[in-house]
Amino acid sequence: STTATIRGPLGITVARALVTPDSFLVHNRFAGELVVGRVETADRFLPGAGSSELFARAVLGLLAPDESTWQVTPREGTYLLSDRRADGSRRVLIVDPSIWRVTQAQEIDASNRVVADQRFSQFETVEGVTFPRRVVLTAPQDGLRVTMEHARIVPNPADLRLRFERPDDVDVVVVE
């Protein structure tokens, strides 16, 4: 499971989110809503959140090529990996070989439009693992953009309790 706190200007918390293996919920304090749904529907609110494992990897910048048939092209100090699917859509990854991390991932539909774009930067190595401090997730066609900047990264913390309590004063919105 992954939790996130979304802060606005001056560090004021405007939303909290929880993504579990089968569901997600977002407490939007600004709108007074608690949005809940199956994890497969989370992509509507946060690009790349349609799977809890993929979401965690995207937030932590730990995306890696799967077992697809990738076409690899070296270019300007990076590698471009592209996987064309039977429906004409593509997954494109840009890998920085100096740190062996994906710095950009895109989902491109059959019409060559970018459906989702994930960018990772400001990498830091913590306990032998390289993480990005800055992650930008976008869904250009939907006008969604989420920028995450990790203030601190603590792999394998001693306290694994999830701190997320359902507020009493919100409207519950169920996403189907």
JSON list of C-alpha atoms in Angstrom, two decimals, residues 12-176:
[
{"chain": "A", "resi": 12, "resn": "ILE", "atom": "CA", "xyz": [-1.18, 23.28, 3.90]},
{"chain": "A", "resi": 13, "resn": "THR", "atom": "CA", "xyz": [-2.51, 19.73, 3.44]},
{"chain": "A", "resi": 14, "resn": "VAL", "atom": "CA", "xyz": [-5.26, 19.76, 0.80]},
{"chain": "A", "resi": 15, "resn": "ALA", "atom": "CA", "xyz": [-5.64, 16.01, 0.24]},
{"chain": "A", "resi": 16, "resn": "ARG", "atom": "CA", "xyz": [-4.52, 12.60, 1.44]},
{"chain": "A", "resi": 17, "resn": "ALA", "atom": "CA", "xyz": [-4.56, 9.43, -0.62]},
{"chain": "A", "resi": 18, "resn": "LEU", "atom": "CA", "xyz": [-4.25, 5.70, 0.01]},
{"chain": "A", "resi": 19, "resn": "VAL", "atom": "CA", "xyz": [-3.69, 3.11, -2.74]},
{"chain": "A", "resi": 20, "resn": "THR", "atom": "CA", "xyz": [-3.98, -0.57, -1.75]},
{"chain": "A", "resi": 21, "resn": "PRO", "atom": "CA", "xyz": [-3.65, -3.68, -3.92]},
{"chain": "A", "resi": 22, "resn": "ASP", "atom": "CA", "xyz": [-7.37, -3.56, -4.81]},
{"chain": "A", "resi": 23, "resn": "SER", "atom": "CA", "xyz": [-8.69, -0.06, -4.06]},
{"chain": "A", "resi": 24, "resn": "PHE", "atom": "CA", "xyz": [-7.89, 3.61, -3.58]},
{"chain": "A", "resi": 25, "resn": "LEU", "atom": "CA", "xyz": [-9.31, 6.52, -1.65]},
{"chain": "A", "resi": 26, "resn": "VAL", "atom": "CA", "xyz": [-8.61, 10.22, -1.73]},
{"chain": "A", "resi": 27, "resn": "HIS", "atom": "CA", "xyz": [-9.71, 12.65, 0.98]},
{"chain": "A", "resi": 28, "resn": "ASN", "atom": "CA", "xyz": [-10.01, 15.98, -0.82]},
{"chain": "A", "resi": 29, "resn": "ARG", "atom": "CA", "xyz": [-10.20, 18.46, 2.05]},
{"chain": "A", "resi": 30, "resn": "PHE", "atom": "CA", "xyz": [-10.65, 21.38, -0.34]},
{"chain": "A", "resi": 31, "resn": "ALA", "atom": "CA", "xyz": [-13.82, 19.88, -1.89]},
{"chain": "A", "resi": 32, "resn": "GLY", "atom": "CA", "xyz": [-14.98, 18.08, 1.28]},
{"chain": "A", "resi": 33, "resn": "GLU", "atom": "CA", "xyz": [-15.06, 14.73, -0.52]},
{"chain": "A", "resi": 34, "resn": "LEU", "atom": "CA", "xyz": [-13.83, 11.22, 0.09]},
{"chain": "A", "resi": 35, "resn": "VAL", "atom": "CA", "xyz": [-13.41, 9.55, -3.30]},
{"chain": "A", "resi": 36, "resn": "VAL", "atom": "CA", "xyz": [-13.23, 5.73, -3.21]},
{"chain": "A", "resi": 37, "resn": "GLY", "atom": "CA", "xyz": [-13.01, 3.09, -5.92]},
{"chain": "A", "resi": 38, "resn": "ARG", "atom": "CA", "xyz": [-11.29, 0.05, -7.36]},
{"chain": "A", "resi": 39, "resn": "VAL", "atom": "CA", "xyz": [-7.61, 0.61, -8.08]},
{"chain": "A", "resi": 40, "resn": "GLU", "atom": "CA", "xyz": [-8.28, 0.13, -11.82]},
{"chain": "A", "resi": 41, "resn": "THR", "atom": "CA", "xyz": [-10.29, 3.40, -11.82]},
{"chain": "A", "resi": 42, "resn": "ALA", "atom": "CA", "xyz": [-7.60, 5.43, -10.03]},
{"chain": "A", "resi": 43, "resn": "ASP", "atom": "CA", "xyz": [-6.01, 6.43, -13.36]},
{"chain": "A", "resi": 44, "resn": "ARG", "atom": "CA", "xyz": [-8.83, 8.97, -13.77]},
{"chain": "A", "resi": 45, "resn": "PHE", "atom": "CA", "xyz": [-7.39, 10.93, -10.83]},
{"chain": "A", "resi": 46, "resn": "LEU", "atom": "CA", "xyz": [-3.69, 10.11, -10.88]},
{"chain": "A", "resi": 47, "resn": "PRO", "atom": "CA", "xyz": [-1.91, 9.00, -14.08]},
{"chain": "A", "resi": 48, "resn": "GLY", "atom": "CA", "xyz": [-0.22, 5.65, -13.54]},
{"chain": "A", "resi": 49, "resn": "ALA", "atom": "CA", "xyz": [-2.26, 4.69, -10.48]},
{"chain": "A", "resi": 50, "resn": "GLY", "atom": "CA", "xyz": [-4.29, 1.97, -12.20]},
{"chain": "A", "resi": 51, "resn": "SER", "atom": "CA", "xyz": [-2.31, -0.74, -10.42]},
{"chain": "A", "resi": 52, "resn": "SER", "atom": "CA", "xyz": [-1.03, -0.42, -6.87]},
{"chain": "A", "resi": 53, "resn": "GLU", "atom": "CA", "xyz": [2.30, -2.02, -7.81]},
{"chain": "A", "resi": 54, "resn": "LEU", "atom": "CA", "xyz": [2.73, 0.22, -10.86]},
{"chain": "A", "resi": 55, "resn": "PHE", "atom": "CA", "xyz": [1.69, 3.26, -8.81]},
{"chain": "A", "resi": 56, "resn": "ALA", "atom": "CA", "xyz": [4.26, 2.51, -6.11]},
{"chain": "A", "resi": 57, "resn": "ARG", "atom": "CA", "xyz": [6.96, 1.97, -8.74]},
{"chain": "A", "resi": 58, "resn": "ALA", "atom": "CA", "xyz": [5.99, 5.21, -10.51]},
{"chain": "A", "resi": 59, "resn": "VAL", "atom": "CA", "xyz": [6.01, 7.26, -7.29]},
{"chain": "A", "resi": 60, "resn": "LEU", "atom": "CA", "xyz": [9.36, 5.80, -6.27]},
{"chain": "A", "resi": 61, "resn": "GLY", "atom": "CA", "xyz": [10.84, 6.03, -9.79]},
{"chain": "A", "resi": 62, "resn": "LEU", "atom": "CA", "xyz": [11.54, 2.32, -9.89]},
{"chain": "A", "resi": 63, "resn": "LEU", "atom": "CA", "xyz": [9.98, 1.54, -13.27]},
{"chain": "A", "resi": 64, "resn": "ALA", "atom": "CA", "xyz": [11.80, -1.15, -15.24]},
{"chain": "A", "resi": 65, "resn": "PRO", "atom": "CA", "xyz": [11.24, -2.77, -18.63]},
{"chain": "A", "resi": 66, "resn": "ASP", "atom": "CA", "xyz": [9.01, -5.83, -18.44]},
{"chain": "A", "resi": 67, "resn": "GLU", "atom": "CA", "xyz": [9.39, -8.95, -20.56]},
{"chain": "A", "resi": 68, "resn": "SER", "atom": "CA", "xyz": [7.99, -7.30, -23.71]},
{"chain": "A", "resi": 69, "resn": "THR", "atom": "CA", "xyz": [9.86, -7.26, -26.98]},
{"chain": "A", "resi": 70, "resn": "TRP", "atom": "CA", "xyz": [11.63, -3.91, -26.72]},
{"chain": "A", "resi": 71, "resn": "GLN", "atom": "CA", "xyz": [13.29, -2.10, -29.59]},
{"chain": "A", "resi": 72, "resn": "VAL", "atom": "CA", "xyz": [16.37, -0.38, -28.09]},
{"chain": "A", "resi": 73, "resn": "THR", "atom": "CA", "xyz": [17.85, 2.75, -29.67]},
{"chain": "A", "resi": 74, "resn": "PRO", "atom": "CA", "xyz": [20.89, 4.57, -28.20]},
{"chain": "A", "resi": 75, "resn": "ARG", "atom": "CA", "xyz": [20.54, 8.37, -28.30]},
{"chain": "A", "resi": 76, "resn": "GLU", "atom": "CA", "xyz": [22.38, 11.30, -26.71]},
{"chain": "A", "resi": 77, "resn": "GLY", "atom": "CA", "xyz": [23.62, 9.52, -23.57]},
{"chain": "A", "resi": 78, "resn": "THR", "atom": "CA", "xyz": [20.37, 7.61, -23.01]},
{"chain": "A", "resi": 79, "resn": "TYR", "atom": "CA", "xyz": [18.61, 4.55, -24.34]},
{"chain": "A", "resi": 80, "resn": "LEU", "atom": "CA", "xyz": [15.13, 4.76, -25.87]},
{"chain": "A", "resi": 81, "resn": "LEU", "atom": "CA", "xyz": [13.13, 1.56, -25.44]},
{"chain": "A", "resi": 82, "resn": "SER", "atom": "CA", "xyz": [9.93, 1.16, -27.42]},
{"chain": "A", "resi": 83, "resn": "ASP", "atom": "CA", "xyz": [7.35, -1.64, -27.35]},
{"chain": "A", "resi": 84, "resn": "ARG", "atom": "CA", "xyz": [4.61, -1.60, -30.00]},
{"chain": "A", "resi": 85, "resn": "ARG", "atom": "CA", "xyz": [1.50, -3.54, -29.04]},
{"chain": "A", "resi": 86, "resn": "ALA", "atom": "CA", "xyz": [-0.90, -5.43, -31.31]},
{"chain": "A", "resi": 87, "resn": "ASP", "atom": "CA", "xyz": [-3.50, -2.62, -31.03]},
{"chain": "A", "resi": 88, "resn": "GLY", "atom": "CA", "xyz": [-0.98, -0.06, -32.36]},
{"chain": "A", "resi": 89, "resn": "SER", "atom": "CA", "xyz": [-0.33, 1.58, -29.01]},
{"chain": "A", "resi": 90, "resn": "ARG", "atom": "CA", "xyz": [3.21, 1.91, -27.66]},
{"chain": "A", "resi": 91, "resn": "ARG", "atom": "CA", "xyz": [5.07, 2.07, -24.37]},
{"chain": "A", "resi": 92, "resn": "VAL", "atom": "CA", "xyz": [8.24, 4.16, -24.53]},
{"chain": "A", "resi": 93, "resn": "LEU", "atom": "CA", "xyz": [10.93, 4.29, -21.83]},
{"chain": "A", "resi": 94, "resn": "ILE", "atom": "CA", "xyz": [13.99, 6.51, -21.70]},
{"chain": "A", "resi": 95, "resn": "VAL", "atom": "CA", "xyz": [16.78, 5.05, -19.57]},
{"chain": "A", "resi": 96, "resn": "ASP", "atom": "CA", "xyz": [19.82, 6.89, -18.21]},
{"chain": "A", "resi": 97, "resn": "PRO", "atom": "CA", "xyz": [22.63, 4.29, -18.25]},
{"chain": "A", "resi": 98, "resn": "SER", "atom": "CA", "xyz": [24.76, 6.29, -15.79]},
{"chain": "A", "resi": 99, "resn": "ILE", "atom": "CA", "xyz": [22.28, 5.41, -13.01]},
{"chain": "A", "resi": 100, "resn": "TRP", "atom": "CA", "xyz": [20.28, 2.64, -14.78]},
{"chain": "A", "resi": 101, "resn": "ARG", "atom": "CA", "xyz": [16.97, 4.32, -14.07]},
{"chain": "A", "resi": 102, "resn": "VAL", "atom": "CA", "xyz": [13.98, 5.18, -16.24]},
{"chain": "A", "resi": 103, "resn": "THR", "atom": "CA", "xyz": [13.88, 8.98, -16.54]},
{"chain": "A", "resi": 104, "resn": "GLN", "atom": "CA", "xyz": [10.71, 9.09, -18.67]},
{"chain": "A", "resi": 105, "resn": "ALA", "atom": "CA", "xyz": [7.90, 6.65, -19.47]},
{"chain": "A", "resi": 106, "resn": "GLN", "atom": "CA", "xyz": [5.10, 7.27, -21.94]},
{"chain": "A", "resi": 107, "resn": "GLU", "atom": "CA", "xyz": [1.96, 5.44, -23.01]},
{"chain": "A", "resi": 108, "resn": "ILE", "atom": "CA", "xyz": [1.12, 6.41, -26.60]},
{"chain": "A", "resi": 109, "resn": "ASP", "atom": "CA", "xyz": [-2.16, 5.38, -28.24]},
{"chain": "A", "resi": 110, "resn": "ALA", "atom": "CA", "xyz": [-2.62, 4.04, -31.78]},
{"chain": "A", "resi": 111, "resn": "SER", "atom": "CA", "xyz": [-3.24, 7.61, -33.03]},
{"chain": "A", "resi": 112, "resn": "ASN", "atom": "CA", "xyz": [0.23, 8.60, -31.73]},
{"chain": "A", "resi": 113, "resn": "ARG", "atom": "CA", "xyz": [-1.20, 10.74, -28.89]},
{"chain": "A", "resi": 114, "resn": "VAL", "atom": "CA", "xyz": [0.49, 10.65, -25.48]},
{"chain": "A", "resi": 115, "resn": "VAL", "atom": "CA", "xyz": [-2.00, 9.17, -23.01]},
{"chain": "A", "resi": 116, "resn": "ALA", "atom": "CA", "xyz": [0.29, 9.17, -19.95]},
{"chain": "A", "resi": 117, "resn": "ASP", "atom": "CA", "xyz": [3.71, 10.68, -19.33]},
{"chain": "A", "resi": 118, "resn": "GLN", "atom": "CA", "xyz": [5.89, 10.01, -16.28]},
{"chain": "A", "resi": 119, "resn": "ARG", "atom": "CA", "xyz": [9.14, 11.91, -15.68]},
{"chain": "A", "resi": 120, "resn": "PHE", "atom": "CA", "xyz": [11.73, 11.30, -12.99]},
{"chain": "A", "resi": 121, "resn": "SER", "atom": "CA", "xyz": [14.58, 13.63, -11.97]},
{"chain": "A", "resi": 122, "resn": "GLN", "atom": "CA", "xyz": [16.85, 14.81, -9.16]},
{"chain": "A", "resi": 123, "resn": "PHE", "atom": "CA", "xyz": [18.07, 11.29, -8.35]},
{"chain": "A", "resi": 124, "resn": "GLU", "atom": "CA", "xyz": [19.65, 10.40, -5.02]},
{"chain": "A", "resi": 125, "resn": "THR", "atom": "CA", "xyz": [21.06, 7.11, -3.77]},
{"chain": "A", "resi": 126, "resn": "VAL", "atom": "CA", "xyz": [19.72, 6.06, -0.36]},
{"chain": "A", "resi": 127, "resn": "GLU", "atom": "CA", "xyz": [20.89, 2.80, 1.23]},
{"chain": "A", "resi": 128, "resn": "GLY", "atom": "CA", "xyz": [22.23, 1.62, -2.12]},
{"chain": "A", "resi": 129, "resn": "VAL", "atom": "CA", "xyz": [19.02, 2.30, -4.10]},
{"chain": "A", "resi": 130, "resn": "THR", "atom": "CA", "xyz": [18.71, 5.24, -6.49]},
{"chain": "A", "resi": 131, "resn": "PHE", "atom": "CA", "xyz": [15.43, 7.18, -6.16]},
{"chain": "A", "resi": 132, "resn": "PRO", "atom": "CA", "xyz": [14.18, 10.35, -7.87]},
{"chain": "A", "resi": 133, "resn": "ARG", "atom": "CA", "xyz": [13.32, 13.22, -5.57]},
{"chain": "A", "resi": 134, "resn": "ARG", "atom": "CA", "xyz": [11.02, 14.70, -8.26]},
{"chain": "A", "resi": 135, "resn": "VAL", "atom": "CA", "xyz": [8.28, 12.79, -10.10]},
{"chain": "A", "resi": 136, "resn": "VAL", "atom": "CA", "xyz": [5.86, 14.35, -12.60]},
{"chain": "A", "resi": 137, "resn": "LEU", "atom": "CA", "xyz": [2.86, 12.30, -13.77]},
{"chain": "A", "resi": 138, "resn": "THR", "atom": "CA", "xyz": [0.62, 13.70, -16.52]},
{"chain": "A", "resi": 139, "resn": "ALA", "atom": "CA", "xyz": [-2.37, 12.64, -18.58]},
{"chain": "A", "resi": 140, "resn": "PRO", "atom": "CA", "xyz": [-2.26, 15.34, -21.29]},
{"chain": "A", "resi": 141, "resn": "GLN", "atom": "CA", "xyz": [-5.61, 14.49, -22.90]},
{"chain": "A", "resi": 142, "resn": "ASP", "atom": "CA", "xyz": [-7.38, 14.83, -19.54]},
{"chain": "A", "resi": 143, "resn": "GLY", "atom": "CA", "xyz": [-5.47, 17.93, -18.44]},
{"chain": "A", "resi": 144, "resn": "LEU", "atom": "CA", "xyz": [-4.09, 16.13, -15.37]},
{"chain": "A", "resi": 145, "resn": "ARG", "atom": "CA", "xyz": [-0.66, 16.88, -13.93]},
{"chain": "A", "resi": 146, "resn": "VAL", "atom": "CA", "xyz": [0.71, 15.76, -10.60]},
{"chain": "A", "resi": 147, "resn": "THR", "atom": "CA", "xyz": [4.16, 16.79, -9.39]},
{"chain": "A", "resi": 148, "resn": "MET", "atom": "CA", "xyz": [5.63, 15.00, -6.39]},
{"chain": "A", "resi": 149, "resn": "GLU", "atom": "CA", "xyz": [8.78, 16.09, -4.64]},
{"chain": "A", "resi": 150, "resn": "HIS", "atom": "CA", "xyz": [10.00, 13.70, -1.97]},
{"chain": "A", "resi": 151, "resn": "ALA", "atom": "CA", "xyz": [11.31, 15.65, 1.02]},
{"chain": "A", "resi": 152, "resn": "ARG", "atom": "CA", "xyz": [12.81, 12.48, 2.46]},
{"chain": "A", "resi": 153, "resn": "ILE", "atom": "CA", "xyz": [13.09, 8.89, 1.35]},
{"chain": "A", "resi": 154, "resn": "VAL", "atom": "CA", "xyz": [13.19, 6.16, 4.00]},
{"chain": "A", "resi": 155, "resn": "PRO", "atom": "CA", "xyz": [13.40, 2.64, 2.54]},
{"chain": "A", "resi": 156, "resn": "ASN", "atom": "CA", "xyz": [12.07, -0.09, 4.82]},
{"chain": "A", "resi": 157, "resn": "PRO", "atom": "CA", "xyz": [11.01, 2.13, 7.74]},
{"chain": "A", "resi": 158, "resn": "ALA", "atom": "CA", "xyz": [10.68, 0.51, 11.16]},
{"chain": "A", "resi": 159, "resn": "ASP", "atom": "CA", "xyz": [7.10, 1.85, 11.58]},
{"chain": "A", "resi": 160, "resn": "LEU", "atom": "CA", "xyz": [4.91, 0.54, 8.74]},
{"chain": "A", "resi": 161, "resn": "ARG", "atom": "CA", "xyz": [1.51, 1.59, 10.13]},
{"chain": "A", "resi": 162, "resn": "LEU", "atom": "CA", "xyz": [-0.70, 3.34, 7.58]},
{"chain": "A", "resi": 163, "resn": "ARG", "atom": "CA", "xyz": [-2.07, 6.55, 9.07]},
{"chain": "A", "resi": 164, "resn": "PHE", "atom": "CA", "xyz": [-5.30, 7.19, 7.22]},
{"chain": "A", "resi": 165, "resn": "GLU", "atom": "CA", "xyz": [-8.58, 7.68, 9.05]},
{"chain": "A", "resi": 166, "resn": "ARG", "atom": "CA", "xyz": [-11.92, 8.26, 7.38]},
{"chain": "A", "resi": 167, "resn": "PRO", "atom": "CA", "xyz": [-13.12, 11.79, 8.12]},
{"chain": "A", "resi": 168, "resn": "ASP", "atom": "CA", "xyz": [-16.72, 12.17, 9.36]},
{"chain": "A", "resi": 169, "resn": "ASP", "atom": "CA", "xyz": [-17.55, 15.48, 7.67]},
{"chain": "A", "resi": 170, "resn": "VAL", "atom": "CA", "xyz": [-17.22, 14.58, 3.97]},
{"chain": "A", "resi": 171, "resn": "ASP", "atom": "CA", "xyz": [-19.40, 13.44, 1.10]},
{"chain": "A", "resi": 172, "resn": "VAL", "atom": "CA", "xyz": [-18.42, 9.96, -0.07]},
{"chain": "A", "resi": 173, "resn": "VAL", "atom": "CA", "xyz": [-18.06, 9.63, -3.85]},
{"chain": "A", "resi": 174, "resn": "VAL", "atom": "CA", "xyz": [-17.86, 6.07, -5.14]},
{"chain": "A", "resi": 175, "resn": "VAL", "atom": "CA", "xyz": [-16.11, 5.70, -8.52]},
{"chain": "A", "resi": 176, "resn": "GLU", "atom": "CA", "xyz": [-17.28, 2.75, -10.62]}
]
